[in-house]
PDB file of C-alpha atoms in Angstrom:
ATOM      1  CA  UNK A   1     -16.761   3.421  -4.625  1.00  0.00           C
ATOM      2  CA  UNK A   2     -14.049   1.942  -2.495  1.00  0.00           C
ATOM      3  CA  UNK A   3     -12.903   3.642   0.426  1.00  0.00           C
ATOM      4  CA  UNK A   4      -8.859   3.463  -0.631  1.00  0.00           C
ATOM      5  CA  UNK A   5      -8.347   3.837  -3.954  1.00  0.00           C
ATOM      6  CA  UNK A   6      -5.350   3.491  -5.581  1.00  0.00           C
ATOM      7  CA  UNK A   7      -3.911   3.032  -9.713  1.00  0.00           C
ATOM      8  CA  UNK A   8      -2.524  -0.438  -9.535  1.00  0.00           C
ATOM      9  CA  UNK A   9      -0.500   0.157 -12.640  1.00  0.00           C
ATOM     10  CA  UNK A  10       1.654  -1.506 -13.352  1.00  0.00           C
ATOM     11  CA  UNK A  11       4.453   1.112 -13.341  1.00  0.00           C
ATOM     12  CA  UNK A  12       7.636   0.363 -14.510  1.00  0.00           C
ATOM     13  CA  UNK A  13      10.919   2.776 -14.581  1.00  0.00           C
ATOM     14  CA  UNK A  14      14.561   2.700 -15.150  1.00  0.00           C
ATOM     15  CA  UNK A  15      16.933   2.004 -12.126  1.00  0.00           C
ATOM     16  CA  UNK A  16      17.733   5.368 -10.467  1.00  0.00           C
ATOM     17  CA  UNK A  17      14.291   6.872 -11.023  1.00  0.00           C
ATOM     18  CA  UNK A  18      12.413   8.410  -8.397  1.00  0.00           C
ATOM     19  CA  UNK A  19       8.995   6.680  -7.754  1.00  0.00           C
ATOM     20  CA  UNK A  20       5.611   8.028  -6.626  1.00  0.00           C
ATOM     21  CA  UNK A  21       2.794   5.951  -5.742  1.00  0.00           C
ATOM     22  CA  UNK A  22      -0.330   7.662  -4.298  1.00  0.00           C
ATOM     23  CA  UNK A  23      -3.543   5.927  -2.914  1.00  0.00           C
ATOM     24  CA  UNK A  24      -7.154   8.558  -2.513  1.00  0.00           C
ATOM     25  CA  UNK A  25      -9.601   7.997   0.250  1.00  0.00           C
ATOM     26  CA  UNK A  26     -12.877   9.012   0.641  1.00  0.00           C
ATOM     27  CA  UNK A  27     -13.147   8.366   5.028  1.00  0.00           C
ATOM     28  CA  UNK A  28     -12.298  11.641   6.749  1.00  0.00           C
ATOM     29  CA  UNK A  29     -11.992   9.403   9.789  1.00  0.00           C
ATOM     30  CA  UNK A  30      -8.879   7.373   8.914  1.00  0.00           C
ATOM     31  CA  UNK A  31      -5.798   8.187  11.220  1.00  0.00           C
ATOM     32  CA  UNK A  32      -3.343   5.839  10.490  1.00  0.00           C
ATOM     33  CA  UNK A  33      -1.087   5.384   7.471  1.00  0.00           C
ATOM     34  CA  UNK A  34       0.720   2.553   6.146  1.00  0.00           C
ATOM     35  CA  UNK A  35       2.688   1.125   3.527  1.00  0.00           C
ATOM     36  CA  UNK A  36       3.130  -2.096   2.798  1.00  0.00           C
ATOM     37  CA  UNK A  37       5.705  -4.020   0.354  1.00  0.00           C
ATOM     38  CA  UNK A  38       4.622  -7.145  -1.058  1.00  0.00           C
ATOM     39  CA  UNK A  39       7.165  -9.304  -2.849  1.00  0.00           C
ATOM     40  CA  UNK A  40       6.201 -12.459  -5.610  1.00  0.00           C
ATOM     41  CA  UNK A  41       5.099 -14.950  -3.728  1.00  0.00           C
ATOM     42  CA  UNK A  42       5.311 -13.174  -0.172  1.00  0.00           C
ATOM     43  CA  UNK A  43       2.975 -11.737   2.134  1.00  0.00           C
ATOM     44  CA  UNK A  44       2.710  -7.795   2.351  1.00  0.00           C
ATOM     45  CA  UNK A  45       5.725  -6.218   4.952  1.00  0.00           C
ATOM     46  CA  UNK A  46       5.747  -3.020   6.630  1.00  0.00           C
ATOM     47  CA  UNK A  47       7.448  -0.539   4.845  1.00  0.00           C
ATOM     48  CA  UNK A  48       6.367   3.105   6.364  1.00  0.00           C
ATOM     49  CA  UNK A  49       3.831   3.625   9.092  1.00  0.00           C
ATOM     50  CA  UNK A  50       2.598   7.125   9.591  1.00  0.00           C
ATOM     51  CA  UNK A  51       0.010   8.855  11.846  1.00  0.00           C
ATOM     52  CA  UNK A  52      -2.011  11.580  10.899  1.00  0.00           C
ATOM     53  CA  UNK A  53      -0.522  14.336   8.425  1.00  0.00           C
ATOM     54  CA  UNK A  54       2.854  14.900   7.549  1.00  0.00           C
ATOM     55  CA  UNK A  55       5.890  13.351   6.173  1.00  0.00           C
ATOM     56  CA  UNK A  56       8.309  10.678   7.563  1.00  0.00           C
ATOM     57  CA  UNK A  57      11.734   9.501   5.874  1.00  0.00           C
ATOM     58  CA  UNK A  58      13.321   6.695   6.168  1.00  0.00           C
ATOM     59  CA  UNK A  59      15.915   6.004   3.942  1.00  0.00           C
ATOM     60  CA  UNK A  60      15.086   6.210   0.620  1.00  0.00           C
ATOM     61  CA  UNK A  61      11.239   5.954   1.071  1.00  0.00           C
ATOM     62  CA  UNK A  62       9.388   9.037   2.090  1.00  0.00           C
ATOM     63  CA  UNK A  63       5.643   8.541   3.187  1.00  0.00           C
ATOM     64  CA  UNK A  64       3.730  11.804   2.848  1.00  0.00           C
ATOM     65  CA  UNK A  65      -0.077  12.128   4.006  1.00  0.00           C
ATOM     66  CA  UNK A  66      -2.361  15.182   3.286  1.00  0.00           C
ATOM     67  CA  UNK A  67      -5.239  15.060   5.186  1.00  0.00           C
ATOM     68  CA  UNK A  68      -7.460  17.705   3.705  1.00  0.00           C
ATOM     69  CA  UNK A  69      -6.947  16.341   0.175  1.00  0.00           C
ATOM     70  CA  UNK A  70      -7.269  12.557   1.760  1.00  0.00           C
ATOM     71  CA  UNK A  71      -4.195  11.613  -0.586  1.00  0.00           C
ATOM     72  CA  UNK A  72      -1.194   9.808   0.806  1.00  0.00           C
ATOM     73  CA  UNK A  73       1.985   8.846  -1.490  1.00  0.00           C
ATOM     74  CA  UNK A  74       5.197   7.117  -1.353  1.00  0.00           C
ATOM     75  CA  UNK A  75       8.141   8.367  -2.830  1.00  0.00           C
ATOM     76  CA  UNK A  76      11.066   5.892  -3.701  1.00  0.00           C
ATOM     77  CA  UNK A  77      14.695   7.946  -4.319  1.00  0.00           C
ATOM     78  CA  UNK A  78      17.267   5.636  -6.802  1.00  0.00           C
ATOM     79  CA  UNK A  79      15.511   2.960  -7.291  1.00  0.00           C
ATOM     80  CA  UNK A  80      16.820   0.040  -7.293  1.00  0.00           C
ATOM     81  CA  UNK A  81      16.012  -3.318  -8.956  1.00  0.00           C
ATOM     82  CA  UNK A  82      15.065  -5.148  -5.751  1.00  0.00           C
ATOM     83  CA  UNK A  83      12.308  -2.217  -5.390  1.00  0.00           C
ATOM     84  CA  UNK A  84      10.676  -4.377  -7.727  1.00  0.00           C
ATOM     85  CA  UNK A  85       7.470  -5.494  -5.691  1.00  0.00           C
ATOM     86  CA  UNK A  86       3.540  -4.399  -5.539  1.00  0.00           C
ATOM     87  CA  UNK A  87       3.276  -1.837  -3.360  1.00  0.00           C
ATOM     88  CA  UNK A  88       0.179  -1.441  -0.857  1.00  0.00           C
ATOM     89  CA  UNK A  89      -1.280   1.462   0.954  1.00  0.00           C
ATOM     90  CA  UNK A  90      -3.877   0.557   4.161  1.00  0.00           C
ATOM     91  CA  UNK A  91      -5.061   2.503   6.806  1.00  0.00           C
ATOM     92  CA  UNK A  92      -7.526   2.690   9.885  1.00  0.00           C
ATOM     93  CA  UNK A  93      -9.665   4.470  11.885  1.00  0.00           C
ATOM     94  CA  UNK A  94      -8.379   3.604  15.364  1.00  0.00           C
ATOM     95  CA  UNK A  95      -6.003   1.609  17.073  1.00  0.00           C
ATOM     96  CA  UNK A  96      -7.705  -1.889  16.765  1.00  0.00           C
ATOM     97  CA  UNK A  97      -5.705  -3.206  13.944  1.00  0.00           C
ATOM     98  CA  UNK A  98      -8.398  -3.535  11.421  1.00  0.00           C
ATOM     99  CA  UNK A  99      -6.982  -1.867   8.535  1.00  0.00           C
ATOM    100  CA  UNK A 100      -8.543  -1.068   5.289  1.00  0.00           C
ATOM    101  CA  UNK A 101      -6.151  -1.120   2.052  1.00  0.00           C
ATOM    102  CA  UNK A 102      -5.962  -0.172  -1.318  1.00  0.00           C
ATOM    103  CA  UNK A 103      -5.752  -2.457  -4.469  1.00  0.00           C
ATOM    104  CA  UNK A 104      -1.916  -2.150  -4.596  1.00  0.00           C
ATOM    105  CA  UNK A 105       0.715  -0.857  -7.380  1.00  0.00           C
ATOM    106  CA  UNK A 106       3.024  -3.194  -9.107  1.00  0.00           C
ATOM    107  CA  UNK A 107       6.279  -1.850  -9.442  1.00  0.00           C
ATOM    108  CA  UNK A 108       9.176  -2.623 -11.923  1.00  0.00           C
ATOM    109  CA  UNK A 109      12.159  -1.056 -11.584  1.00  0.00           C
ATOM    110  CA  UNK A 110      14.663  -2.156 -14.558  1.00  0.00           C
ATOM    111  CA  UNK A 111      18.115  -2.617 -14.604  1.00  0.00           C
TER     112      UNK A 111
ATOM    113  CA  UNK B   1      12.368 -20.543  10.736  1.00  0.00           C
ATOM    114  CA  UNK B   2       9.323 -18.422   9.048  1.00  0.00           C
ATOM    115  CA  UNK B   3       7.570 -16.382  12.131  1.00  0.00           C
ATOM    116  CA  UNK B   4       4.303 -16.890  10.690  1.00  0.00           C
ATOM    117  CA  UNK B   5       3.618 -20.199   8.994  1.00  0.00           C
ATOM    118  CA  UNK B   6       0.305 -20.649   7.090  1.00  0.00           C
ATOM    119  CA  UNK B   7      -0.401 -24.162   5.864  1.00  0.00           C
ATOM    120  CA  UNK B   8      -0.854 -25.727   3.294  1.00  0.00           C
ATOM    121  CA  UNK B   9       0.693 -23.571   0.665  1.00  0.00           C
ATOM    122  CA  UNK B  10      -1.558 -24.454  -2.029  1.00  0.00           C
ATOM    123  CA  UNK B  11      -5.003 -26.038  -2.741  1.00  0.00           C
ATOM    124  CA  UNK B  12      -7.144 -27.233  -5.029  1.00  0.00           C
ATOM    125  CA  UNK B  13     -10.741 -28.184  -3.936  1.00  0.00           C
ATOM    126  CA  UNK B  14     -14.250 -28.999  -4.923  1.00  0.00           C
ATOM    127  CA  UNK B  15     -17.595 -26.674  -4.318  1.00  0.00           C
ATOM    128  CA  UNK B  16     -19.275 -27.725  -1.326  1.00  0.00           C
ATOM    129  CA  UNK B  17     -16.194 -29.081   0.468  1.00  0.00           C
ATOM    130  CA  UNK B  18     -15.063 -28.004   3.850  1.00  0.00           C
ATOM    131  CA  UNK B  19     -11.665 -26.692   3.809  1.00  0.00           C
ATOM    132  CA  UNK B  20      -9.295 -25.605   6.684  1.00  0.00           C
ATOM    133  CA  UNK B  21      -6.641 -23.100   6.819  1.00  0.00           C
ATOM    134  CA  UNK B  22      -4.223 -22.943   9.278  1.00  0.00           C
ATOM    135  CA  UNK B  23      -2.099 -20.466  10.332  1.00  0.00           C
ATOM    136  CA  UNK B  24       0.832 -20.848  13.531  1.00  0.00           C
ATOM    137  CA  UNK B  25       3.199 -17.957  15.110  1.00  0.00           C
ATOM    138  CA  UNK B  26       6.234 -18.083  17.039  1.00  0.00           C
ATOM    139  CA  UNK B  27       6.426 -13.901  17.620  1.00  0.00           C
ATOM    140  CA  UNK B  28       4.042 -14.377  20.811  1.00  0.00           C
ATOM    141  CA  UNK B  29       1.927 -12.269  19.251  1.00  0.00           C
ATOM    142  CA  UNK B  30      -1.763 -11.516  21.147  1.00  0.00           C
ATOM    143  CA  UNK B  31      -3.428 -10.446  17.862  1.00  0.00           C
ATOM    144  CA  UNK B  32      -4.296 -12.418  14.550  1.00  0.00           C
ATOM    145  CA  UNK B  33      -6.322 -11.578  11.813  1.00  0.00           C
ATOM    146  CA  UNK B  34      -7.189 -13.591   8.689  1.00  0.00           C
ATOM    147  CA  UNK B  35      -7.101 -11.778   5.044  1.00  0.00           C
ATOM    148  CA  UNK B  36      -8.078 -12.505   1.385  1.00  0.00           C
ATOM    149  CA  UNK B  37      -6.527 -11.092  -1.224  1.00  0.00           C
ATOM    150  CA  UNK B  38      -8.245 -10.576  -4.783  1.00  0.00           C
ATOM    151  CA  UNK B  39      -6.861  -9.508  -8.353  1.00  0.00           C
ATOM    152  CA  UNK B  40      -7.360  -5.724  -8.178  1.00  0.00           C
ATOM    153  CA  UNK B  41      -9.431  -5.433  -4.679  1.00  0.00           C
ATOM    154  CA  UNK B  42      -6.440  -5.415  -2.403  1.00  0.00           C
ATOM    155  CA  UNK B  43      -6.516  -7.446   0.790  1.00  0.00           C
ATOM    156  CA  UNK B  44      -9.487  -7.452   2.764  1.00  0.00           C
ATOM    157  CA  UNK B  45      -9.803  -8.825   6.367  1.00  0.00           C
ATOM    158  CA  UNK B  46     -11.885 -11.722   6.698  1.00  0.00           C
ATOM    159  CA  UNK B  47     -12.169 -12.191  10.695  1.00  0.00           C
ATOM    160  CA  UNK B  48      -9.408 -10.931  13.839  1.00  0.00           C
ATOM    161  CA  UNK B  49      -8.913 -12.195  17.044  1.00  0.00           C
ATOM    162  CA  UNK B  50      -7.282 -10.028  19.956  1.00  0.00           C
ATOM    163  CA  UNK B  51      -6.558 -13.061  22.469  1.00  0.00           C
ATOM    164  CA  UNK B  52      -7.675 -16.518  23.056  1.00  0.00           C
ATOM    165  CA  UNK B  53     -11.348 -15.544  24.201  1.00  0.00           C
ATOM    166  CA  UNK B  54     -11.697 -12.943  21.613  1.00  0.00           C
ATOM    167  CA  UNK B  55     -13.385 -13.467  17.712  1.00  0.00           C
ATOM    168  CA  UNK B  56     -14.216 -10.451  15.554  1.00  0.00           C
ATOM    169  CA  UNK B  57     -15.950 -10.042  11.930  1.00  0.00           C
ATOM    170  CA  UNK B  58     -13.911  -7.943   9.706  1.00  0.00           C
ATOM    171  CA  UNK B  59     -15.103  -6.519   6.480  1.00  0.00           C
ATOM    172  CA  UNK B  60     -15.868  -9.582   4.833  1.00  0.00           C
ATOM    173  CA  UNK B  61     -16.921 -12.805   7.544  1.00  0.00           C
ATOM    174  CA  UNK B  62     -20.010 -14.314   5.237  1.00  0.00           C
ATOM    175  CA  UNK B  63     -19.476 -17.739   4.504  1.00  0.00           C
ATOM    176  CA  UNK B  64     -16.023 -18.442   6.980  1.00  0.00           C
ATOM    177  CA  UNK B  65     -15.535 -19.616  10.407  1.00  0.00           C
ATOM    178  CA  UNK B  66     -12.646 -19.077  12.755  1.00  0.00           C
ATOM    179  CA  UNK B  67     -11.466 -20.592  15.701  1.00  0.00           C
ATOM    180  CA  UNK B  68      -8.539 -19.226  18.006  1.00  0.00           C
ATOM    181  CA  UNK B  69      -7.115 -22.976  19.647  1.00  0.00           C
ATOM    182  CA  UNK B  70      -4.171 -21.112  21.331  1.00  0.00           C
ATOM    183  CA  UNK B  71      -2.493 -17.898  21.421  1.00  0.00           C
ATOM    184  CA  UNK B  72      -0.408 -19.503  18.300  1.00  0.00           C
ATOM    185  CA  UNK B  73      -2.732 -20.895  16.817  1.00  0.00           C
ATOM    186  CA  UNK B  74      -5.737 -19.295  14.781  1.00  0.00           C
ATOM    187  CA  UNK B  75      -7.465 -21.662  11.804  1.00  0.00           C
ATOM    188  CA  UNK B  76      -9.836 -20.589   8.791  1.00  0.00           C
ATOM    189  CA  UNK B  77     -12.776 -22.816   7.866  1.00  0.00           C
ATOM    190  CA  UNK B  78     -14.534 -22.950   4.650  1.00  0.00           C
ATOM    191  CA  UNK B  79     -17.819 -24.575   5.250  1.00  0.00           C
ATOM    192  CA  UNK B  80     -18.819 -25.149   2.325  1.00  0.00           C
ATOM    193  CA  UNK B  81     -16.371 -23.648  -0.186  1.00  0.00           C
ATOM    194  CA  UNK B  82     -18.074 -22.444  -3.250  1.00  0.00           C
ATOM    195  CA  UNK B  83     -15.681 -20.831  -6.490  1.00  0.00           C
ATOM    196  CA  UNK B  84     -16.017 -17.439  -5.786  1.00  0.00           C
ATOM    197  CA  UNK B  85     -13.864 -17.864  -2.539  1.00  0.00           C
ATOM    198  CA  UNK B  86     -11.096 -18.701  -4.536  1.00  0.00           C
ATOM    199  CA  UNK B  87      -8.560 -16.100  -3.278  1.00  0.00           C
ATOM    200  CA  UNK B  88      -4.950 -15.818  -1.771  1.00  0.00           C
ATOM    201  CA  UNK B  89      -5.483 -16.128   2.041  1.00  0.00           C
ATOM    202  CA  UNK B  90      -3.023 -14.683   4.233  1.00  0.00           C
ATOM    203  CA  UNK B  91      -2.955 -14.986   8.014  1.00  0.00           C
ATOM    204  CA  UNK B  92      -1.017 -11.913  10.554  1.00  0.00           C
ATOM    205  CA  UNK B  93      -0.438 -11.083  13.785  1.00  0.00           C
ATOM    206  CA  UNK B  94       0.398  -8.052  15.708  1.00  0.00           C
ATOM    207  CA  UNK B  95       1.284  -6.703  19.120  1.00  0.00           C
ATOM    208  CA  UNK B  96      -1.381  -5.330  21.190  1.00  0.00           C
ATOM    209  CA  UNK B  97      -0.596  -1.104  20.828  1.00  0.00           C
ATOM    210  CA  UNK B  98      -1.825   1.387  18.666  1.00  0.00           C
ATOM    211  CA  UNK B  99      -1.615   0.079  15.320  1.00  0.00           C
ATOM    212  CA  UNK B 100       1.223  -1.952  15.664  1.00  0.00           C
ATOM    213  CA  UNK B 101       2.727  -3.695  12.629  1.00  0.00           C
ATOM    214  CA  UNK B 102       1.213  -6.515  11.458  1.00  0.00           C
ATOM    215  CA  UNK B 103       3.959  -9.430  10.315  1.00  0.00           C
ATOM    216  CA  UNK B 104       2.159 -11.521   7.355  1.00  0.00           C
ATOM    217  CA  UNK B 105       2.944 -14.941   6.758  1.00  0.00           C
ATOM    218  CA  UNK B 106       3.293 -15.874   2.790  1.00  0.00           C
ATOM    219  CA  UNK B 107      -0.096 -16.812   1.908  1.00  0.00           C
ATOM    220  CA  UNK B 108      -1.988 -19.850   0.917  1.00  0.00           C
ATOM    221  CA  UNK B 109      -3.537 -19.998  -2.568  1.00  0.00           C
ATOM    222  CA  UNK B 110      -6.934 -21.849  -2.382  1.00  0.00           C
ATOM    223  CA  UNK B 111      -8.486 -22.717  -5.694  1.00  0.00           C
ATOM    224  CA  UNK B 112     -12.452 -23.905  -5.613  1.00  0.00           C
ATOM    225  CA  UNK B 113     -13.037 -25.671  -8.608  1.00  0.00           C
TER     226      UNK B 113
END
């Protein structure tokens, strides 16, 4: 079993929908949360960057992590076409960088 | 000017080659770390380097080399590439901090025939 797990999809909704991806984990350990947006061709960007439980906004993403369940998800409000991307969770144990990440979720978001 | 330029973009090989990667930053970043990514296994980090003087195996080293030439600088080697290393391979780098973002560049796709 891998230690992120997450439905790479793909998932594909009309423009204006509101978007959940979620990514499991089975490390009690893991402290940081992150979200990564990877376009066609592109290497992953940082999206949303969280630490420990709790929600953040920015925008119209919303990262929420729940630490007891070990479930984080990203929320996506009006989507838009150019949300159109795979979409990666990672995370880590500590501060040295080395993140683990999940398999990623391609998105399509049609006009 | 990309931040983070891997090089080359694209290519094609033969088992038992050796085959270089390299990967160059202008952010002045201290920390690099080389990833592969596989159809439905995510990206998974292959080796990170903190500074100069500093190598580290990530999750999956077997069968790679690294070497750090310059803070800039920080190169892949395939010693003797075999087809199941065929893989998008994507360089990063980071500030030193807690978890500070790490700025990809856009990948080189390396096919082992």
């Amino acid at each position: 079993q891998k230690e992120v797990e997450q439905d790479p999809g793909p998932l594909s909704v009309p423009e204006g929908a509101i978007v959940s991806l979620n990514c499991t984990y089975s490390n009690s350990a893991f402290q940081y949360f992150m979200w990564y947006r990877q376009y066609s061709r592109k290497g992953p960007e940082l999206l949303m960057y969280t630490y420990s439980s709790g929600n953040k906004e920015d925008g119209r993403f919303t990262a929420q992590v729940d630490k007891s369940s070990k479930y984080i998800s990203l929320f996506i409000r009006d989507s838009q076409p150019s949300d159109s991307a795979t979409y990666l969770c990672a995370m880590s144990v500590d501060n040295t960088g080395k993140l683990i990440f999940g398999q990623g979720t391609t998105l399509q978001v049609k006009p | 000017d990309a931040d983070v330029t891997q090089t080359p973009r694209n290519r094609i090989t033969k088992t038992g080659k050796r085959i270089m990667l390299e990967c160059s930053q202008t952010k002045g970043h201290d920390r690099m770390y080389w990833y592969r990514q596989d159809p439905g296994l995510g990206l998974r980090l292959i080796y990170y380097s903190f500074d100069v003087k500093d190598i580290n195996k990530g999750e999956i080293s077997d069968g790679y080399s690294v070497s750090r030439q310059a803070q800039a600088k920080f190169s892949l080697s395939l010693e003797s590439a075999i087809p199941n290393q065929t893989a998008l391979y994507f360089c990063a780098t980071s500030i030193q901090g807690s978890n500070q973002p790490q700025h990809f560049g856009d990948g080189t796709r390396l096919s082992i025939l």
